[in-house]
C-alpha cells in the first residue's frame, strides 16, 4: 500500500491519484468481463471504443446512444479497497477519502513487527504477515511451436530435447538471458495435433505472468506409409500381368519386420 493517502500526508494529491489508478486496475482484475475486454482490446476497450464481449457468448452490450457503452469505474474509498484486498479494515487511521476515524477494526503496528509497512515488503522490521499481489499483472497468450516427428517416432515413442533461450528476472529484479533444455517424452500412438505444454516458460518481465510454451506434434510425411487414425495405408503399383495372375508383396514395417503378403485373387481397378 505504498500509495495509501495516509502514508503520504505531504504529497496527498499525487498519492490519491495513484491510489485511484490502483483502484481501477484492481476493479478490472476482479471483474472477469472487464478483464476479458482489457486482455483483448486494452484500455481503449474499457473506454468503449470497441464493444465488450458478452460473458455468455454471442451478443455485445451497447448503450442506447450512438456507440458502445464504456465500462464505468466506481471511485473507491481507500479504507474500502484495503478491506477488500487484505480482508480487514485499514489499520493506518481514518484518512483516504474522508472516512473519518470511527468504525472498523484497529490494529497496533506491533502485530506486524516494528514497521507496519515493512511487513508488506516495503522494508523495515521483522513482521510475519506477508502479502504478495501482482497488481495489474496479466498472463500473456500461449506461444505455440511445431514439433516435427517421424511416423517411426509416433509408432515407437521417443524423447525430444528442445533447447530454449529466454529472459528471466533474477532475485535482484534484473532481467537476464538464460538457456534451458526442455525434455519431451513422445508417447507411442500420439497423433498430429497433440499438444505438450510447459507452463510459464516464456520470457519473464516485471508485471507480466510469462506465457505457456506449447509444442504441437507435426507428423512428417513417410515415403511408404500414410496414417489414417491408428491404421497405416500402403499404396502399391501393380502391373496388369500381376493383377491377373497374382504376385507377392514384400513390405518392411515401421519396426523393421519383413512382411510377405501373397496376393492370389484377381485385382480389379477401383
XYZ file of N, CA and C in Angstrom:
810
model
N 0.841 -1.208 0.000
C 0.000 0.000 0.000
C 0.873 1.255 0.000
N 1.878 1.276 -0.866
C 2.824 2.383 -0.923
C 2.127 3.717 -1.138
N 1.045 3.737 -1.964
C 0.396 5.000 -2.314
C -0.861 5.264 -1.477
N -0.980 4.598 -0.323
C -2.105 4.906 0.558
C -2.002 6.376 0.967
N -3.099 7.146 0.830
C -3.049 8.584 1.152
C -2.541 8.883 2.552
N -2.834 7.997 3.526
C -2.388 8.247 4.895
C -0.885 8.125 5.048
N -0.233 7.426 4.111
C 1.215 7.265 4.185
C 1.943 8.418 3.493
N 1.190 9.254 2.790
C 1.787 10.358 2.036
C 1.112 11.681 2.390
N 1.178 12.078 3.660
C 0.476 13.315 4.056
C 1.035 14.567 3.392
N 2.314 14.540 3.002
C 2.921 15.716 2.372
C 2.755 15.729 0.858
N 2.218 14.657 0.319
C 2.031 14.575 -1.132
C 0.696 13.889 -1.407
N -0.324 14.370 -0.715
C -1.595 13.666 -0.701
C -2.288 13.671 -2.056
N -2.141 14.760 -2.822
C -2.815 14.850 -4.124
C -2.307 13.783 -5.086
N -0.978 13.666 -5.178
C -0.399 12.643 -6.060
C -0.729 11.241 -5.557
N -0.701 11.067 -4.233
C -1.000 9.758 -3.660
C -2.430 9.340 -3.971
N -3.369 10.301 -3.867
C -4.764 9.980 -4.178
C -4.932 9.617 -5.643
N -4.190 10.311 -6.533
C -4.248 9.996 -7.966
C -3.728 8.593 -8.241
N -2.582 8.273 -7.614
C -2.011 6.933 -7.792
C -2.949 5.867 -7.225
N -3.536 6.172 -6.073
C -4.420 5.202 -5.439
C -5.662 4.964 -6.293
N -6.112 6.006 -6.989
C -7.252 5.857 -7.895
C -6.906 4.923 -9.040
N -5.674 5.072 -9.588
C -5.236 4.187 -10.671
C -5.175 2.739 -10.195
N -4.650 2.543 -8.967
C -4.578 1.193 -8.401
C -5.980 0.623 -8.224
N -6.905 1.473 -7.769
C -8.281 1.034 -7.571
C -8.908 0.582 -8.881
N -8.656 1.351 -9.976
C -9.213 0.989 -11.280
C -8.608 -0.314 -11.790
N -7.292 -0.479 -11.570
C -6.639 -1.722 -12.007
C -7.224 -2.915 -11.257
N -7.426 -2.760 -9.958
C -7.997 -3.847 -9.164
C -9.429 -4.136 -9.595
N -10.157 -3.064 -9.972
C -11.528 -3.214 -10.443
C -11.576 -4.084 -11.693
N -10.610 -3.890 -12.599
C -10.547 -4.682 -13.834
C -10.205 -6.129 -13.519
N -9.189 -6.330 -12.657
C -8.740 -7.694 -12.351
C -9.800 -8.506 -11.624
N -10.639 -7.842 -10.845
C -11.633 -8.563 -10.056
C -12.937 -8.786 -10.810
N -13.051 -8.245 -12.025
C -14.250 -8.408 -12.846
C -13.889 -9.195 -14.100
N -14.332 -10.469 -14.232
C -13.937 -11.294 -15.383
C -14.270 -10.661 -16.721
N -15.425 -9.964 -16.818
C -15.812 -9.373 -18.103
C -14.902 -8.205 -18.470
N -14.612 -7.339 -17.492
C -13.718 -6.214 -17.763
C -12.314 -6.697 -18.099
N -11.876 -7.742 -17.382
C -10.528 -8.261 -17.653
C -10.440 -8.849 -19.055
N -11.509 -9.546 -19.499
C -11.515 -10.123 -20.847
C -11.419 -9.033 -21.908
N -12.147 -7.919 -21.685
C -12.083 -6.804 -22.635
C -10.696 -6.183 -22.643
N -10.100 -6.010 -21.438
C -8.763 -5.408 -21.372
C -7.720 -6.289 -22.043
N -7.808 -7.612 -21.820
C -6.847 -8.536 -22.429
C -6.912 -8.491 -23.946
N -8.131 -8.294 -24.492
C -8.278 -8.328 -25.947
C -8.075 -6.965 -26.593
N -8.566 -5.892 -25.945
C -8.553 -4.577 -26.587
C -7.736 -3.524 -25.851
N -7.274 -3.826 -24.636
C -6.524 -2.842 -23.881
C -7.428 -1.796 -23.255
N -6.825 -0.692 -22.862
C -7.563 0.360 -22.162
C -8.655 0.971 -23.020
N -8.426 1.034 -24.360
C -9.420 1.621 -25.252
C -10.730 0.839 -25.209
N -10.618 -0.483 -25.042
C -11.830 -1.287 -24.961
C -12.664 -0.937 -23.747
N -12.002 -0.642 -22.620
C -12.722 -0.273 -21.406
C -13.375 1.097 -21.532
N -12.808 1.944 -22.410
C -13.382 3.273 -22.617
C -14.561 3.242 -23.583
N -14.813 2.071 -24.186
C -15.969 1.961 -25.061
C -15.674 2.089 -26.521
N -14.407 2.097 -26.923
C -14.082 2.237 -28.340
C -14.297 0.951 -29.116
N -14.448 -0.174 -28.416
C -14.816 -1.437 -29.058
C -15.877 -2.084 -28.197
N -16.782 -2.873 -28.785
C -17.837 -3.494 -27.980
C -17.293 -4.590 -27.103
N -17.609 -4.591 -25.799
C -17.144 -5.659 -24.918
C -17.856 -6.955 -25.209
N -17.166 -8.121 -25.060
C -17.803 -9.407 -25.325
C -18.765 -9.786 -24.223
N -19.838 -10.439 -24.603
C -20.782 -10.960 -23.627
C -20.195 -12.203 -22.994
N -20.223 -12.290 -21.656
C -19.620 -13.431 -20.978
C -20.281 -14.735 -21.387
N -21.541 -14.686 -21.807
C -22.235 -15.897 -22.206
C -22.015 -16.223 -23.672
N -21.289 -15.395 -24.373
C -21.020 -15.637 -25.787
C -22.101 -15.021 -26.644
N -21.723 -14.552 -27.825
C -22.712 -14.053 -28.770
C -22.794 -12.555 -28.767
N -23.840 -11.992 -28.164
C -24.135 -10.573 -28.297
C -23.154 -9.710 -27.527
N -23.135 -8.424 -27.893
C -22.336 -7.437 -27.188
C -23.265 -6.442 -26.520
N -22.734 -5.688 -25.558
C -23.531 -4.699 -24.850
C -23.358 -3.339 -25.507
N -24.443 -2.683 -25.794
C -24.395 -1.346 -26.370
C -25.297 -0.427 -25.566
N -24.950 0.850 -25.583
C -25.799 1.840 -24.932
C -26.903 2.237 -25.896
N -27.835 3.050 -25.428
C -28.920 3.499 -26.290
C -28.486 4.639 -27.190
N -27.238 5.110 -27.035
C -26.741 6.208 -27.857
C -26.154 5.728 -29.161
N -25.106 6.450 -29.629
C -24.531 6.149 -30.934
C -23.441 5.103 -30.885
N -22.895 4.817 -29.748
C -21.731 3.932 -29.699
C -21.815 2.946 -28.567
N -20.801 2.126 -28.439
C -20.772 1.135 -27.363
C -20.628 1.784 -26.007
N -21.192 1.146 -25.024
C -21.155 1.698 -23.673
C -19.855 1.334 -22.982
N -19.078 2.339 -22.532
C -17.818 2.021 -21.843
C -18.089 1.487 -20.448
N -17.130 0.760 -19.901
C -17.231 0.327 -18.513
C -17.005 1.522 -17.605
N -17.684 1.504 -16.474
C -17.540 2.595 -15.506
C -16.745 2.097 -14.313
N -15.833 2.925 -13.847
C -15.077 2.608 -12.640
C -15.670 3.398 -11.490
N -15.998 2.707 -10.426
C -16.551 3.371 -9.259
C -15.424 3.814 -8.346
N -15.297 5.112 -8.072
C -14.235 5.573 -7.160
C -14.367 4.862 -5.823
N -13.234 4.445 -5.281
C -13.272 3.673 -4.044
C -12.635 4.445 -2.898
N -13.247 4.308 -1.761
C -12.641 4.797 -0.542
C -11.406 3.959 -0.250
N -10.324 4.605 0.201
C -9.074 3.881 0.453
C -9.273 2.772 1.479
N -10.084 3.036 2.509
C -10.328 2.018 3.525
C -11.071 0.821 2.941
N -12.049 1.104 2.035
C -12.809 0.009 1.432
C -11.914 -0.874 0.587
N -11.014 -0.248 -0.198
C -10.117 -1.028 -1.047
C -9.166 -1.869 -0.203
N -8.662 -1.279 0.894
C -7.761 -2.018 1.788
C -8.486 -3.231 2.359
N -9.733 -3.021 2.789
C -10.503 -4.119 3.372
C -10.761 -5.218 2.351
N -11.042 -4.844 1.082
C -11.343 -5.837 0.044
C -10.119 -6.666 -0.305
N -8.930 -6.021 -0.337
C -7.711 -6.733 -0.717
C -7.200 -7.600 0.421
N -7.133 -7.033 1.638
C -6.449 -7.715 2.729
C -7.384 -8.411 3.716
N -8.694 -8.128 3.631
C -9.626 -8.861 4.464
C -9.869 -8.258 5.828
N -9.318 -7.076 6.112
C -9.606 -6.391 7.362
C -9.489 -4.892 7.127
N -10.011 -4.117 8.078
C -10.070 -2.677 7.890
C -8.691 -2.045 7.917
N -8.611 -0.842 7.364
C -7.364 -0.089 7.291
C -6.822 0.212 8.680
N -5.624 -0.280 9.021
C -5.068 -0.035 10.355
C -4.317 1.279 10.464
N -4.315 2.100 9.409
C -3.478 3.300 9.410
C -4.201 4.527 9.954
N -5.487 4.416 10.205
C -6.199 5.584 10.668
C -7.326 5.914 9.721
N -7.942 7.059 9.894
C -9.156 7.371 9.157
C -8.982 8.345 8.044
N -7.934 8.280 7.237
C -7.777 9.199 6.120
C -8.339 8.617 4.866
N -7.752 9.048 3.724
C -8.041 8.454 2.427
C -9.478 8.551 2.018
N -9.969 9.721 1.704
C -11.309 9.828 1.164
C -12.321 10.256 2.196
N -11.870 10.731 3.370
C -12.789 11.314 4.337
C -13.606 10.297 5.096
N -13.052 9.113 5.331
C -13.815 8.092 6.038
C -13.903 8.392 7.521
N -12.982 9.212 8.045
C -13.001 9.504 9.466
C -12.346 8.414 10.266
N -12.260 8.611 11.572
C -11.551 7.663 12.426
C -12.486 6.669 13.079
N -13.783 6.807 12.856
C -14.718 5.939 13.553
C -14.987 4.684 12.750
N -15.370 3.620 13.469
C -15.782 2.385 12.813
C -14.609 1.544 12.374
N -14.855 0.240 12.190
C -13.828 -0.667 11.676
C -12.878 -1.121 12.763
N -12.039 -2.094 12.404
C -11.064 -2.616 13.346
C -9.812 -1.763 13.337
N -9.099 -1.739 14.431
C -7.843 -1.006 14.524
C -6.781 -1.968 15.025
N -5.607 -1.922 14.424
C -4.533 -2.846 14.762
C -3.298 -2.063 15.161
N -2.630 -2.533 16.183
C -1.360 -1.945 16.579
C -0.275 -2.403 15.627
N 0.676 -1.505 15.348
C 1.768 -1.881 14.448
C 2.597 -3.014 15.026
N 2.506 -3.239 16.348
C 3.279 -4.322 16.953
C 2.792 -5.695 16.494
N 1.580 -5.755 15.989
C 1.082 -7.024 15.470
C 1.836 -7.435 14.214
N 2.449 -6.473 13.541
C 3.108 -6.732 12.267
C 4.610 -6.537 12.336
N 5.177 -6.282 13.491
C 6.604 -6.018 13.602
C 6.828 -4.546 13.885
N 8.109 -4.132 13.868
C 8.448 -2.756 14.206
C 7.939 -1.773 13.166
N 7.850 -2.203 11.916
C 7.432 -1.308 10.837
C 6.215 -1.907 10.162
N 5.076 -1.232 10.307
C 3.843 -1.760 9.739
C 3.991 -2.031 8.259
N 4.593 -1.086 7.524
C 4.727 -1.237 6.080
C 5.796 -2.248 5.732
N 6.762 -2.459 6.627
C 7.804 -3.442 6.356
C 7.237 -4.838 6.200
N 6.144 -5.137 6.897
C 5.568 -6.472 6.802
C 4.931 -6.730 5.455
N 4.743 -5.682 4.657
C 4.181 -5.846 3.323
C 5.250 -5.707 2.257
N 6.503 -5.924 2.608
C 7.570 -5.934 1.620
C 8.147 -4.578 1.319
N 7.868 -3.557 2.165
C 8.389 -2.218 1.919
C 9.698 -1.983 2.659
N 10.256 -3.019 3.295
C 11.478 -2.846 4.078
C 11.134 -2.599 5.531
N 12.125 -2.638 6.411
C 11.866 -2.322 7.803
C 11.889 -3.555 8.671
N 11.018 -3.570 9.702
C 11.076 -4.556 10.764
C 10.672 -5.948 10.358
N 10.724 -6.854 11.353
C 10.544 -8.274 11.075
C 9.126 -8.739 11.228
N 8.186 -8.168 10.523
C 6.805 -8.613 10.596
C 6.637 -9.988 9.996
N 5.598 -10.701 10.442
C 5.389 -12.065 9.971
C 4.261 -12.177 8.969
N 3.572 -11.069 8.693
C 2.449 -11.140 7.765
C 2.890 -10.602 6.426
N 2.809 -11.429 5.380
C 3.275 -11.028 4.059
C 2.178 -11.258 3.043
N 1.958 -10.268 2.207
C 1.001 -10.394 1.116
C 1.715 -10.051 -0.173
N 1.574 -10.902 -1.184
C 2.184 -10.650 -2.477
C 1.067 -10.495 -3.498
N 0.940 -9.313 -4.031
C -0.096 -9.052 -5.020
C 0.563 -8.624 -6.320
N 0.089 -9.192 -7.447
C 0.675 -8.893 -8.740
C 0.141 -7.593 -9.341
N -0.785 -6.939 -8.643
C -1.317 -5.706 -9.187
C -2.020 -5.988 -10.498
N -1.617 -5.245 -11.542
C -2.263 -5.367 -12.837
C -1.605 -6.424 -13.712
N -0.821 -7.322 -13.123
C -0.140 -8.350 -13.918
C -1.163 -9.225 -14.625
N -0.901 -9.545 -15.873
C -1.776 -10.435 -16.623
C -0.928 -11.421 -17.407
N -1.498 -12.559 -17.710
C -0.748 -13.620 -18.382
C -0.802 -13.436 -19.889
N 0.355 -13.613 -20.519
C 0.451 -13.487 -21.965
C -0.136 -14.742 -22.608
N -0.675 -14.594 -23.827
C -1.251 -15.731 -24.551
C -0.183 -16.791 -24.815
N -0.572 -18.068 -24.848
C 0.404 -19.147 -25.072
C 1.165 -18.982 -26.383
N 2.424 -19.411 -26.374
C 3.255 -19.400 -27.576
C 3.356 -20.831 -28.089
N 2.950 -21.045 -29.347
C 2.895 -22.387 -29.906
C 4.005 -22.604 -30.927
N 4.601 -23.785 -30.880
C 5.657 -24.171 -31.816
C 5.395 -25.588 -32.305
N 5.684 -25.837 -33.580
C 5.531 -27.185 -34.117
C 6.687 -28.066 -33.655
N 6.371 -29.341 -33.397
C 7.383 -30.328 -33.033
C 7.344 -31.447 -34.076
N 8.211 -31.382 -35.098
C 8.185 -32.398 -36.156
C 8.562 -33.775 -35.608
N 7.770 -34.788 -35.953
C 8.038 -36.168 -35.547
C 7.828 -37.086 -36.749
N 8.704 -38.062 -36.878
C 8.542 -39.046 -37.945
C 7.451 -40.038 -37.564
N 6.973 -40.783 -38.542
C 5.970 -41.800 -38.260
C 6.542 -42.862 -37.324
N 7.839 -43.142 -37.462
C 8.500 -44.081 -36.554
C 8.493 -43.562 -35.119
N 8.726 -42.249 -34.945
C 8.689 -41.650 -33.602
C 7.330 -41.858 -32.942
N 6.269 -41.646 -33.724
C 4.919 -41.738 -33.178
C 4.468 -43.188 -33.016
N 5.124 -44.103 -33.702
C 4.794 -45.529 -33.571
C 5.487 -46.140 -32.354
N 6.762 -45.851 -32.204
C 7.550 -46.464 -31.132
C 7.603 -45.611 -29.863
N 7.442 -44.285 -30.030
C 7.707 -43.367 -28.931
C 9.167 -42.942 -28.963
N 9.444 -41.762 -28.463
C 10.816 -41.259 -28.466
C 10.931 -40.123 -27.460
N 12.138 -39.626 -27.279
C 12.375 -38.471 -26.407
C 12.988 -37.349 -27.231
N 12.380 -36.178 -27.155
C 12.883 -35.000 -27.855
C 13.417 -34.016 -26.819
N 14.548 -33.428 -27.104
C 15.116 -32.399 -26.226
C 15.168 -31.088 -27.001
N 14.548 -30.068 -26.439
C 14.470 -28.760 -27.079
C 15.244 -27.743 -26.243
N 16.194 -27.072 -26.863
C 16.967 -26.041 -26.182
C 16.309 -24.691 -26.428
N 15.970 -24.016 -25.352
C 15.340 -22.709 -25.481
C 16.201 -21.645 -24.815
N 16.097 -20.444 -25.311
C 16.762 -19.282 -24.722
C 15.682 -18.287 -24.343
N 15.694 -17.843 -23.112
C 14.658 -16.917 -22.664
C 15.199 -15.955 -21.621
N 14.418 -14.926 -21.334
C 14.780 -13.928 -20.336
C 14.050 -14.236 -19.037
N 14.790 -14.156 -17.926
C 14.182 -14.352 -16.618
C 14.567 -13.190 -15.707
N 13.804 -13.021 -14.634
C 14.082 -11.974 -13.651
C 14.795 -12.618 -12.467
N 16.030 -12.152 -12.164
C 16.774 -12.743 -11.053
C 16.294 -12.177 -9.722
N 16.924 -12.594 -8.631
C 16.466 -12.204 -7.293
C 16.569 -10.704 -7.045
N 17.438 -10.043 -7.801
C 17.587 -8.595 -7.631
C 16.602 -7.811 -8.483
N 15.802 -8.514 -9.300
C 14.852 -7.839 -10.175
C 15.397 -7.511 -11.547
N 16.635 -7.930 -11.825
C 17.256 -7.660 -13.119
C 16.878 -8.744 -14.120
N 16.607 -8.329 -15.371
C 16.274 -9.275 -16.434
C 17.564 -9.800 -17.055
N 17.730 -11.130 -17.055
C 18.939 -11.743 -17.600
C 18.567 -12.820 -18.615
N 19.512 -13.135 -19.499
C 19.315 -14.166 -20.516
C 19.768 -15.520 -19.972
N 18.989 -16.558 -20.246
C 19.358 -17.896 -19.793
C 18.947 -18.926 -20.832
N 19.576 -20.095 -20.774
C 19.236 -21.193 -21.671
C 18.772 -22.388 -20.849
N 17.883 -23.165 -21.439
C 17.301 -24.294 -20.717
C 16.985 -25.414 -21.701
N 17.118 -26.647 -21.254
C 16.778 -27.809 -22.065
C 15.423 -28.351 -21.599
N 14.465 -28.410 -22.513
C 13.162 -28.989 -22.209
C 13.105 -30.402 -22.780
N 12.671 -31.352 -21.977
C 12.583 -32.749 -22.404
C 11.127 -33.122 -22.652
N 10.865 -33.652 -23.843
C 9.509 -34.041 -24.226
C 9.494 -35.545 -24.486
N 8.735 -36.269 -23.700
C 8.591 -37.710 -23.906
C 7.427 -37.994 -24.838
N 7.724 -38.260 -26.106
C 6.683 -38.558 -27.093
C 6.208 -39.997 -26.880
N 4.910 -40.170 -26.649
C 4.359 -41.489 -26.347
C 3.936 -42.218 -27.624
N 4.075 -43.555 -27.649
C 3.591 -44.322 -28.806
C 2.101 -44.083 -29.038
N 1.732 -43.817 -30.288
C 0.328 -43.607 -30.621
C -0.096 -42.154 -30.669
N 0.769 -41.234 -30.237
C 0.413 -39.820 -30.345
C 0.159 -39.449 -31.798
N -0.737 -38.488 -31.982
C -1.136 -38.090 -33.329
C -0.760 -36.641 -33.605
N -0.839 -36.283 -34.865
C -0.625 -34.900 -35.261
C -1.628 -34.014 -34.528
N -1.149 -32.918 -33.973
C -2.021 -32.010 -33.236
C -1.970 -32.186 -31.731
N -1.336 -33.263 -31.257
C -1.178 -33.445 -29.807
C -0.345 -32.300 -29.232
N -0.784 -31.739 -28.097
C -0.107 -30.579 -27.511
C 0.615 -30.955 -26.218
N 1.820 -30.430 -26.082
C 2.606 -30.588 -24.855
C 2.872 -29.188 -24.312
N 2.446 -28.919 -23.081
C 2.522 -27.571 -22.523
C 3.546 -27.491 -21.391
N 4.408 -26.479 -21.472
C 5.334 -26.148 -20.387
C 4.857 -24.813 -19.795
N 4.242 -24.845 -18.606
C 3.651 -23.628 -18.043
C 4.690 -22.535 -17.771
N 4.369 -21.321 -18.225
C 5.126 -20.099 -17.913
C 6.614 -20.218 -18.241
N 6.919 -20.753 -19.426
C 8.314 -20.908 -19.848
C 8.738 -19.852 -20.867
N 7.896 -18.850 -21.086
C 8.285 -17.761 -21.976
C 9.118 -16.750 -21.185
N 9.480 -15.649 -21.819
C 10.273 -14.616 -21.156
C 9.558 -14.070 -19.926
N 10.335 -13.786 -18.891
C 9.806 -13.167 -17.681
C 10.087 -11.668 -17.715
N 9.071 -10.884 -17.347
C 9.239 -9.437 -17.229
C 8.412 -8.956 -16.047
N 8.875 -7.934 -15.346
C 8.123 -7.435 -14.191
C 6.708 -7.033 -14.583
N 5.740 -7.434 -13.772
C 4.356 -7.059 -14.006
C 3.628 -7.922 -15.015
N 4.289 -8.941 -15.564
C 3.663 -9.807 -16.567
C 3.878 -11.263 -16.174
N 2.821 -12.062 -16.221
C 2.949 -13.502 -15.981
C 3.393 -14.149 -17.283
N 4.508 -14.891 -17.283
C 5.025 -15.455 -18.536
C 4.008 -16.364 -19.224
N 4.092 -16.383 -20.548
C 3.204 -17.242 -21.331
C 3.609 -18.701 -21.200
N 2.637 -19.584 -21.407
C 2.943 -21.010 -21.506
C 3.611 -21.280 -22.852
N 4.533 -22.227 -22.857
C 5.193 -22.647 -24.091
C 4.566 -23.974 -24.509
N 3.968 -23.990 -25.711
C 3.217 -25.156 -26.174
C 3.869 -25.726 -27.430
N 4.155 -27.028 -27.404
C 4.663 -27.726 -28.584
C 3.537 -28.585 -29.157
N 3.357 -28.495 -30.480
C 2.287 -29.229 -31.160
C 2.909 -30.255 -32.099
N 2.538 -31.530 -31.909
C 3.086 -32.607 -32.736
C 2.716 -32.388 -34.204
N 3.725 -32.432 -35.060
C 3.519 -32.320 -36.504
C 4.140 -33.560 -37.159
N 3.328 -34.339 -37.834
C 3.790 -35.610 -38.408
C 4.473 -35.391 -39.754
N 5.697 -35.859 -39.868
C 6.429 -35.760 -41.130
C 5.870 -36.769 -42.141
N 5.881 -36.420 -43.424
C 5.449 -37.386 -44.452
C 6.375 -38.604 -44.464
N 5.798 -39.785 -44.695
C 6.575 -41.027 -44.756
C 6.644 -41.502 -46.206
N 7.783 -42.031 -46.648
C 7.914 -42.442 -48.055
C 7.064 -43.649 -48.435
N 6.622 -44.446 -47.460
C 5.870 -45.671 -47.770
C 4.447 -45.622 -47.220
N 4.316 -45.264 -45.945
C 3.031 -45.363 -45.265
C 2.327 -44.004 -45.169
N 0.995 -44.091 -45.177
C 0.148 -42.948 -44.854
C -0.706 -43.341 -43.662
N -0.768 -42.476 -42.660
C -1.511 -42.808 -41.448
C -2.936 -42.285 -41.530
N -3.883 -43.152 -41.199
C -5.286 -42.767 -41.064
C -5.769 -43.262 -39.707
N -5.803 -42.364 -38.733
C -6.140 -42.767 -37.374
C -5.060 -43.677 -36.823
N -5.430 -44.905 -36.483
C -4.456 -45.885 -35.998
C -4.099 -46.920 -37.065
N -4.483 -46.651 -38.298
C -4.181 -47.558 -39.404
C -3.080 -46.977 -40.283
N -2.305 -47.888 -40.906
C -1.289 -47.493 -41.875
C -1.721 -47.965 -43.257
N -1.691 -47.056 -44.203
C -2.111 -47.341 -45.572
C -0.879 -47.368 -46.473
N -0.801 -48.419 -47.335
C 0.288 -48.541 -48.301
C -0.309 -48.565 -49.704
N 0.213 -47.727 -50.558
C -0.198 -47.743 -51.966
C 0.880 -48.462 -52.776
N 0.454 -49.510 -53.504
C 1.422 -50.341 -54.245
C 0.983 -50.439 -55.706
N 1.881 -50.096 -56.614
C 1.570 -50.180 -58.039
C 1.698 -51.629 -58.508
N 0.726 -52.059 -59.323
C 0.681 -53.442 -59.797
C 0.574 -53.443 -61.325
N 1.382 -54.268 -61.942
C 1.289 -54.404 -63.403
C 0.043 -55.196 -63.767
N -0.382 -55.096 -65.021
C -1.575 -55.811 -65.458
C -1.382 -57.316 -65.327
N -0.198 -57.804 -65.672
C 0.059 -59.247 -65.590
C -0.035 -59.738 -64.153
N 0.551 -58.967 -63.208
C 0.485 -59.363 -61.795
C -0.947 -59.304 -61.273
N -1.699 -58.310 -61.739
C -3.079 -58.177 -61.297
C -3.926 -59.366 -61.728
N -3.590 -59.949 -62.876
C -4.376 -61.071 -63.393
C -3.900 -62.417 -62.873
N -2.614 -62.558 -62.678
C -2.053 -63.872 -62.325
C -1.663 -64.013 -60.859
N -1.607 -62.897 -60.140
C -1.195 -62.947 -58.744
C 0.290 -62.669 -58.566
N 0.654 -62.255 -57.375
C 2.056 -61.942 -57.094
C 2.243 -61.869 -55.583
N 3.451 -61.561 -55.151
C 3.772 -61.468 -53.723
C 4.341 -60.088 -53.418
N 3.838 -59.464 -52.333
C 4.324 -58.152 -51.895
C 5.246 -58.353 -50.696
N 6.433 -57.796 -50.774
C 7.371 -57.795 -49.642
C 7.401 -56.387 -49.046
N 7.106 -56.284 -47.754
C 6.943 -54.972 -47.113
C 7.681 -54.941 -45.778
N 8.474 -53.892 -45.564
C 9.163 -53.703 -44.283
C 8.318 -52.802 -43.383
N 8.004 -53.262 -42.175
C 7.169 -52.496 -41.255
C 7.977 -51.394 -40.570
N 7.279 -50.560 -39.795
C 7.941 -49.450 -39.105
C 8.950 -49.920 -38.063
N 8.731 -51.104 -37.505
C 9.679 -51.608 -36.505
C 10.693 -52.579 -37.098
N 10.797 -52.611 -38.457
C 11.869 -53.364 -39.104
C 11.551 -54.784 -39.505
N 10.331 -55.233 -39.273
C 9.962 -56.592 -39.663
C 9.685 -56.647 -41.161
N 10.031 -57.786 -41.777
C 9.740 -58.010 -43.191
C 8.458 -58.836 -43.313
N 7.465 -58.270 -43.995
C 6.201 -58.966 -44.211
C 6.148 -59.483 -45.646
N 5.698 -60.702 -45.807
C 5.466 -61.280 -47.129
C 3.964 -61.492 -47.290
N 3.385 -60.776 -48.241
C 1.931 -60.800 -48.414
C 1.608 -61.393 -49.785
N 1.104 -62.621 -49.837
C 0.728 -63.217 -51.126
C -0.610 -62.663 -51.619
N -0.669 -62.288 -52.876
C -1.905 -61.792 -53.487
C -2.315 -62.814 -54.545
N -3.381 -63.554 -54.291
C -3.787 -64.647 -55.187
C -5.041 -64.325 -55.985
N -5.833 -63.387 -55.503
C -7.057 -63.042 -56.220
C -6.768 -62.058 -57.346
N -7.627 -62.045 -58.333
C -7.511 -61.081 -59.425
C -7.812 -59.694 -58.871
N -6.963 -58.739 -59.186
C -7.126 -57.366 -58.688
C -7.836 -56.547 -59.751
N -8.933 -55.921 -59.355
C -9.694 -55.074 -60.273
C -9.415 -53.608 -59.945
N -9.278 -52.772 -60.974
C -9.063 -51.341 -60.710
C -10.293 -50.731 -60.053
N -10.071 -49.765 -59.161
C -11.191 -49.111 -58.471
C -11.820 -48.043 -59.363
